[in-house]
PDB file of C-alpha atoms in Angstrom:
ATOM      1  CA  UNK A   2       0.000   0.000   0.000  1.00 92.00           C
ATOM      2  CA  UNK A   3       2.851   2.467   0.398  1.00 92.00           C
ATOM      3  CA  UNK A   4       3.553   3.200  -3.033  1.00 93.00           C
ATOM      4  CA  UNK A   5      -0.661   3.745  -3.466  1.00 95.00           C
ATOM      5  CA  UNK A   6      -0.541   5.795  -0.302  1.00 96.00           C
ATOM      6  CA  UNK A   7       2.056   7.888  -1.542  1.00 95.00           C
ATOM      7  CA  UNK A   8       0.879   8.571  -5.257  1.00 96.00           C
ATOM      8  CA  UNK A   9      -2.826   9.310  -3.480  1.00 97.00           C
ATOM      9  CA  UNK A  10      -0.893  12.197  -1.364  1.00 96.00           C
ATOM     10  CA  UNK A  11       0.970  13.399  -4.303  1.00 96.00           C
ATOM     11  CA  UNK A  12      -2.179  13.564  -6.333  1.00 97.00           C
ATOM     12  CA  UNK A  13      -3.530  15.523  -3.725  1.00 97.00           C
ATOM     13  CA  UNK A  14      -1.294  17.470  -3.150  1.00 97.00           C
ATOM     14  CA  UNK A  15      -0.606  18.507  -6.745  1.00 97.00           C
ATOM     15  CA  UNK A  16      -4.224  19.079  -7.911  1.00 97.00           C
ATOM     16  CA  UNK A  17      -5.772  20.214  -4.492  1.00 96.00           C
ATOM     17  CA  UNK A  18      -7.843  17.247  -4.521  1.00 96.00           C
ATOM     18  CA  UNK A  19     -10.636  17.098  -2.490  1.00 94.00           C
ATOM     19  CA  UNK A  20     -12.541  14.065  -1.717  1.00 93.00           C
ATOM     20  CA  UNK A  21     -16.120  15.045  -2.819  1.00 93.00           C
ATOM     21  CA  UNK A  22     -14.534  16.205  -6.150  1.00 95.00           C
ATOM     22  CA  UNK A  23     -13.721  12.229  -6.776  1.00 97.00           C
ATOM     23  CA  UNK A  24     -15.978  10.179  -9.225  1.00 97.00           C
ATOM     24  CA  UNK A  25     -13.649   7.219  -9.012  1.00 98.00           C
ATOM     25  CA  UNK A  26     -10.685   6.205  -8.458  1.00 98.00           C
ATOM     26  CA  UNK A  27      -8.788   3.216 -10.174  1.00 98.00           C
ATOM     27  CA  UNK A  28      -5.464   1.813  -8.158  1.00 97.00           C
ATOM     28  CA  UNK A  29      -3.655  -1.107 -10.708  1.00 94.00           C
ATOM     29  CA  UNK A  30      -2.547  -4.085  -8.517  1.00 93.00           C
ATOM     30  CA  UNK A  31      -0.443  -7.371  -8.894  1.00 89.00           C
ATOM     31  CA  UNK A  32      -1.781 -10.423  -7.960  1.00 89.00           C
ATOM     32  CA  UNK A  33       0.051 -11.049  -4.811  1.00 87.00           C
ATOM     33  CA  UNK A  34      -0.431  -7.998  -3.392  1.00 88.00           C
ATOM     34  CA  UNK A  35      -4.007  -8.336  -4.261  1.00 91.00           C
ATOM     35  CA  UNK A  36      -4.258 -11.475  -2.128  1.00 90.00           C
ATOM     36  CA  UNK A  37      -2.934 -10.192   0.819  1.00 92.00           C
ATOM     37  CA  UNK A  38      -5.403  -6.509   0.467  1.00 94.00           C
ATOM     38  CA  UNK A  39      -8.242  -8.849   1.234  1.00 93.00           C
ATOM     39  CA  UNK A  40     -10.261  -5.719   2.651  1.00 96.00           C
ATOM     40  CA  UNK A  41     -12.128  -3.973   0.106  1.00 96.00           C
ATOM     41  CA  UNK A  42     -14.725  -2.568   3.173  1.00 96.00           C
ATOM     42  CA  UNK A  43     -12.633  -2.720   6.398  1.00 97.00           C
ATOM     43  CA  UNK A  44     -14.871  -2.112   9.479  1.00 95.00           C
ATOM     44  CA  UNK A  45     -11.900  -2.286  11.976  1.00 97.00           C
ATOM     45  CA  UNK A  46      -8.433  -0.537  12.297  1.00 96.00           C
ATOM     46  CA  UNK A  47      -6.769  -4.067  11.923  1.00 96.00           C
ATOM     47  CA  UNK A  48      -8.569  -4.922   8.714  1.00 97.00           C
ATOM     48  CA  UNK A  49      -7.756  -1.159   7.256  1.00 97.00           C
ATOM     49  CA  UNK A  50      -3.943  -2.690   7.536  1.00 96.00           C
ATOM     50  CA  UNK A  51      -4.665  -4.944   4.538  1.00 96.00           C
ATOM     51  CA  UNK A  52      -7.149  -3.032   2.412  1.00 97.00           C
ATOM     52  CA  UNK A  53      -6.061  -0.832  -0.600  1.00 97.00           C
ATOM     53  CA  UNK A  54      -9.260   1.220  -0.428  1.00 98.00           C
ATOM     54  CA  UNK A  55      -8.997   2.190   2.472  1.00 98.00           C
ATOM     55  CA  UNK A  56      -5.511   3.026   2.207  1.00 96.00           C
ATOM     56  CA  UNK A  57      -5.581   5.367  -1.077  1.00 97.00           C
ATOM     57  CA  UNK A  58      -9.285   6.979   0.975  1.00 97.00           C
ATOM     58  CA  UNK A  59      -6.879   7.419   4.005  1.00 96.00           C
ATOM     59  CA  UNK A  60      -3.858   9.188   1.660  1.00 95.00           C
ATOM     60  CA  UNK A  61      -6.311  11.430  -0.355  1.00 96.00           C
ATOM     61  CA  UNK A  62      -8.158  12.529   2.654  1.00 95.00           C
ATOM     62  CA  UNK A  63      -5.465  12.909   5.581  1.00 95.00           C
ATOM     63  CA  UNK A  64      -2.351  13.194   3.025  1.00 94.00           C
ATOM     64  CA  UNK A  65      -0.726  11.845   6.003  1.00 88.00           C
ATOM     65  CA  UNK A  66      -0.139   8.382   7.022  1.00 90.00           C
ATOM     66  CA  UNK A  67       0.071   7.922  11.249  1.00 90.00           C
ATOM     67  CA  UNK A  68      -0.532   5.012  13.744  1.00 88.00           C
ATOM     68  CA  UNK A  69      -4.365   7.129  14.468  1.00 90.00           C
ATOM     69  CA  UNK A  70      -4.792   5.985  10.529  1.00 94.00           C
ATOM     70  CA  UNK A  71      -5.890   2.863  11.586  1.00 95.00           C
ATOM     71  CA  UNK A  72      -8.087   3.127  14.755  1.00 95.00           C
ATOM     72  CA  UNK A  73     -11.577   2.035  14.169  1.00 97.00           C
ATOM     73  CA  UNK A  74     -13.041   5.209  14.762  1.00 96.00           C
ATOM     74  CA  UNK A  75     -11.063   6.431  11.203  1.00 96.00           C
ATOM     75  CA  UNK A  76     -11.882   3.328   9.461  1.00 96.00           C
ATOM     76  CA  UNK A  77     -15.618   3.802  10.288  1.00 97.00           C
ATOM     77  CA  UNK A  78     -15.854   7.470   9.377  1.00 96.00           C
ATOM     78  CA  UNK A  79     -18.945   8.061   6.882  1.00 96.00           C
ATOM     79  CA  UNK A  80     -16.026  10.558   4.946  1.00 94.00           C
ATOM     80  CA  UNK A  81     -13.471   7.533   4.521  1.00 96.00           C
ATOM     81  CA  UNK A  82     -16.001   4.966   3.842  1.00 96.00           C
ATOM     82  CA  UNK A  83     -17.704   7.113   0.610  1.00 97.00           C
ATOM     83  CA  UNK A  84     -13.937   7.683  -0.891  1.00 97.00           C
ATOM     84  CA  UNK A  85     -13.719   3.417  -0.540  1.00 97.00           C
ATOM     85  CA  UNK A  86     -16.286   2.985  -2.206  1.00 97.00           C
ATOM     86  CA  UNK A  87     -15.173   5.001  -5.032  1.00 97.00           C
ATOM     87  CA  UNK A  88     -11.979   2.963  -5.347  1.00 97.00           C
ATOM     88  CA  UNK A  89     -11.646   0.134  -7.961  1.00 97.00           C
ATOM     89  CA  UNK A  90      -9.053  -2.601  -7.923  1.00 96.00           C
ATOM     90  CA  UNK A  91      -7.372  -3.828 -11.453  1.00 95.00           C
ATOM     91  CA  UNK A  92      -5.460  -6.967 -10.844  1.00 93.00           C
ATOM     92  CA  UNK A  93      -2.215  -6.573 -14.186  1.00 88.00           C
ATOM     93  CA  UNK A  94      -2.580  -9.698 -15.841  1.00 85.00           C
ATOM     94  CA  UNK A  95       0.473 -11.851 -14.411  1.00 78.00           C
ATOM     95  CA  UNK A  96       2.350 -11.942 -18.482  1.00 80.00           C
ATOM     96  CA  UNK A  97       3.463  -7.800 -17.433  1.00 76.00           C
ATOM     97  CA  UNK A  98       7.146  -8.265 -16.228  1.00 78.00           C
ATOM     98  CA  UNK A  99       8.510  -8.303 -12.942  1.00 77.00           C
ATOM     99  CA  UNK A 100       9.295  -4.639 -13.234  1.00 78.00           C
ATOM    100  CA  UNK A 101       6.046  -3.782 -13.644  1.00 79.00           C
ATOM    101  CA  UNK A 102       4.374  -6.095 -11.862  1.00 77.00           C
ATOM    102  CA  UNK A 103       5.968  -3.584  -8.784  1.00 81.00           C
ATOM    103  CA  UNK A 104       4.179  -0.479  -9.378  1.00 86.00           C
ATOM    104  CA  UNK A 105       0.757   0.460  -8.065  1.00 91.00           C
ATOM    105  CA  UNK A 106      -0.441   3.340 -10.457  1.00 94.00           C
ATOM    106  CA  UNK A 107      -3.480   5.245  -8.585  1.00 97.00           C
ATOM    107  CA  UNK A 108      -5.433   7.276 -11.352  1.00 98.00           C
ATOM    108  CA  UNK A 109      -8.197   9.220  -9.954  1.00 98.00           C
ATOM    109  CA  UNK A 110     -10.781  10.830 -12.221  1.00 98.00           C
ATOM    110  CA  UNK A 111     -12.624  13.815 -10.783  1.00 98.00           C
ATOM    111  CA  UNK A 112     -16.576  15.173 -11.546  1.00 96.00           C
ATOM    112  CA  UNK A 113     -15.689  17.059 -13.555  1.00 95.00           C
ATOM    113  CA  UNK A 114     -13.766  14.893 -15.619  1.00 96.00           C
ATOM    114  CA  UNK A 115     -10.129  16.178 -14.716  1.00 97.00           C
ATOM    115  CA  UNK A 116      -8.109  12.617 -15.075  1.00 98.00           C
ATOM    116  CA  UNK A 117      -4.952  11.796 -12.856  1.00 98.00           C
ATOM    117  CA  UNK A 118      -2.575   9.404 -12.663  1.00 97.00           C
ATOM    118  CA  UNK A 119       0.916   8.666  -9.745  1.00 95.00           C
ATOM    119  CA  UNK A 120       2.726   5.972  -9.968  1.00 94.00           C
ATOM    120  CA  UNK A 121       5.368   5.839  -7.092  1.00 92.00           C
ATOM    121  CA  UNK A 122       8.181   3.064  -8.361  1.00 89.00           C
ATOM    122  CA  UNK A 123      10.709   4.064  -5.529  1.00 88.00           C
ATOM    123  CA  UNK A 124       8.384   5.467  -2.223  1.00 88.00           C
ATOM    124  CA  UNK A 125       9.890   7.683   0.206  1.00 88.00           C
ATOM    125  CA  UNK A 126      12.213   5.347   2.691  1.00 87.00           C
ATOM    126  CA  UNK A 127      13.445   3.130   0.098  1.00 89.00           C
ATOM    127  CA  UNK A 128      17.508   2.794  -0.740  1.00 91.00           C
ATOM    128  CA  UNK A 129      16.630   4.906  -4.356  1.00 92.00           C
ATOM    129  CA  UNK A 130      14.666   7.271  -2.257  1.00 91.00           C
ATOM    130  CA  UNK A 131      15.667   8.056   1.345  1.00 92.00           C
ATOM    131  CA  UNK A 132      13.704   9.929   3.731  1.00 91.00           C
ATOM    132  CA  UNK A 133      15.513  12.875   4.837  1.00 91.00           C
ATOM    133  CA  UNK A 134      17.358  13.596   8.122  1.00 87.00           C
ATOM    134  CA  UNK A 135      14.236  16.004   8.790  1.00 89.00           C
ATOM    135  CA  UNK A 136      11.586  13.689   7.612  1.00 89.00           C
ATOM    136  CA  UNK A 137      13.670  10.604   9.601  1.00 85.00           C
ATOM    137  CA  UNK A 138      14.104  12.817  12.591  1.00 85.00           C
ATOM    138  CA  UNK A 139      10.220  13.921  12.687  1.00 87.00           C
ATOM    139  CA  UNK A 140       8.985  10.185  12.298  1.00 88.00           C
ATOM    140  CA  UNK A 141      11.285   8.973  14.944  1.00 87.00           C
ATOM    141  CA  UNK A 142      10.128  11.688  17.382  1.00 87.00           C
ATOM    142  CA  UNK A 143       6.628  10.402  16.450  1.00 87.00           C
ATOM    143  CA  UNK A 144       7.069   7.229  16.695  1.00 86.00           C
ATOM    144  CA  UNK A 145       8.903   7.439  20.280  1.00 85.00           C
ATOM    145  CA  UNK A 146       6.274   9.492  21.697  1.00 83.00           C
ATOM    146  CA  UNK A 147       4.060   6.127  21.348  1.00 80.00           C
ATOM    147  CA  UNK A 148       2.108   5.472  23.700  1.00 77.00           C
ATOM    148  CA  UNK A 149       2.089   8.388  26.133  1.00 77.00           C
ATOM    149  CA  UNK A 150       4.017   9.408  27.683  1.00 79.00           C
ATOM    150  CA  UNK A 151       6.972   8.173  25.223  1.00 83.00           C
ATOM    151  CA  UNK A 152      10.700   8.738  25.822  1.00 85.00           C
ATOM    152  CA  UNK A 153      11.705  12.019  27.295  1.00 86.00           C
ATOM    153  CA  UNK A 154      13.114  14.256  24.495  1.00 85.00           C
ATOM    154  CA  UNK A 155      16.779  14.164  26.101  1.00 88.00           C
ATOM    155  CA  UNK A 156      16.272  10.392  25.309  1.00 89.00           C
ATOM    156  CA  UNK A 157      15.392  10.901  22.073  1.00 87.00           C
ATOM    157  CA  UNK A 158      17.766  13.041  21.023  1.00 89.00           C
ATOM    158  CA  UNK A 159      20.557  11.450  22.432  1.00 91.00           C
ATOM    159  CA  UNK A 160      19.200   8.172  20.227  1.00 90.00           C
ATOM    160  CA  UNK A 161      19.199  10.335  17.283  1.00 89.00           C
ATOM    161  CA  UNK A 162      22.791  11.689  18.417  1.00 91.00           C
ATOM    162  CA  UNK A 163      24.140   7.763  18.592  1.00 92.00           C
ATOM    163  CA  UNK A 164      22.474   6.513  15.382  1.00 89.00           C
ATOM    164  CA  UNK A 165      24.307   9.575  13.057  1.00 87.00           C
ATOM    165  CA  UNK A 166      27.110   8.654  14.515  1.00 91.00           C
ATOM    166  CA  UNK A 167      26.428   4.824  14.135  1.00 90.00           C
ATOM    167  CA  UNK A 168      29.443   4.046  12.289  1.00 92.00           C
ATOM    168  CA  UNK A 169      31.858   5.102  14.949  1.00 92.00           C
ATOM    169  CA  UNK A 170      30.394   3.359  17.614  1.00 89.00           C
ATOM    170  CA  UNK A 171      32.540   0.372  19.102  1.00 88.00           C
ATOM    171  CA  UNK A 172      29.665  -1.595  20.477  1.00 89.00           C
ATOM    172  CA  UNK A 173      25.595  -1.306  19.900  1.00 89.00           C
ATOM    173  CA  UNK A 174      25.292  -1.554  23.472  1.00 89.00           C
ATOM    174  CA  UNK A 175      25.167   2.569  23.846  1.00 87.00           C
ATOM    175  CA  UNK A 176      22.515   2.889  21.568  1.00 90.00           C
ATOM    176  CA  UNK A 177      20.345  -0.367  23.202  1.00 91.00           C
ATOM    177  CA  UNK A 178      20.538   1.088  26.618  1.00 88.00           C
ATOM    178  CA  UNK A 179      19.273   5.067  25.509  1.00 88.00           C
ATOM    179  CA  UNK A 180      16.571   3.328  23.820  1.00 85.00           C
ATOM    180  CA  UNK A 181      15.004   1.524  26.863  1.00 81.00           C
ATOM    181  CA  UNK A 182      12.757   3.438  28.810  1.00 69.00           C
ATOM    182  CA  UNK A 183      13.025   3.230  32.472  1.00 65.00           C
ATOM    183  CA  UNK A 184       9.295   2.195  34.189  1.00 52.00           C
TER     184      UNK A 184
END
């Protein structure tokens, strides 16, 4: 889903999307991954983990991707649940190549008849496209603050401090013990 959740943002983004401008919205699939996005109409947070709808609703509507993404209460709002329903799955027939076979175009096609199309090949945290020391810095701060009351700041920044300077580090000892958090 990240590439789909990406392109969705981008489209977004770009084109000031809004969701009641959306008559549909086509995301192109493999097989495999198809399989696995076995939610077409997730009614939990858990099942909006595997759904593609509700991932590309979730992009276009938040154009932000967080752990509250997938509560139920998000999965189950009346907003998210009309952009689903305006999302269609293609399954690529399985002769494309491999290459292919590992995109996830999203083309969304608005009222009034405006057609766009994103297809993310390398999404943001990959080797070919990194995050950035800001973006990496801003997630892990997010992430640590999970649940509340999360690491301390000093904490966190002294993690961030250890793992730029990961290389020169003797043992990964230092960095284990600053990330546990004392109870």
């Amino acid at each position: 889903t990240l590439r789909a959740i990406e392109a969705s943002v981008n489209l977004a983004n770009a084109h000031d999307i809004k969701p009641d401008h959306i008559e549909s919205i086509e995301v192109l699939i493999n097989s495999t991954r198809r399989n696995f996005l076995r939610f077409d109409k997730p009614s939990s947070g858990d099942e909006a983990k595997f759904s593609m709808p509700y991932a590309v609703a979730i992009g276009l509507t938040d154009r932000n991707i967080t752990l509250e993404s997938f509560t139920d209460e998000k999965v189950n709002q009346l907003s998210i649940q009309k952009i689903m329903d305006k999302v269609k799955l293609t399954v690529m027939d399985d002769s494309l190549s491999d290459e292919i076979k590992k995109t996830t175009p999203v083309t969304i096609t608005l009222a009034k008849g405006n057609v766009y199309t994103e297809n993310v090949v390398d999404f943001t945290g990959t080797a070919k496209n990194p995050m950035s020391d800001d973006d990496f810095r801003e997630k892990f701060l997010y992430c640590s603050s999970i649940p509340e009351p999360g690491m301390p700041r000093e904490q966190v920044d002294d993690c961030i401090e250890i793992i730029n300077d990961l290389e020169n580090q003797d043992r990964i000892d230092t960095l284990m013990d600053t990330l546990m958090i004392e109870k």
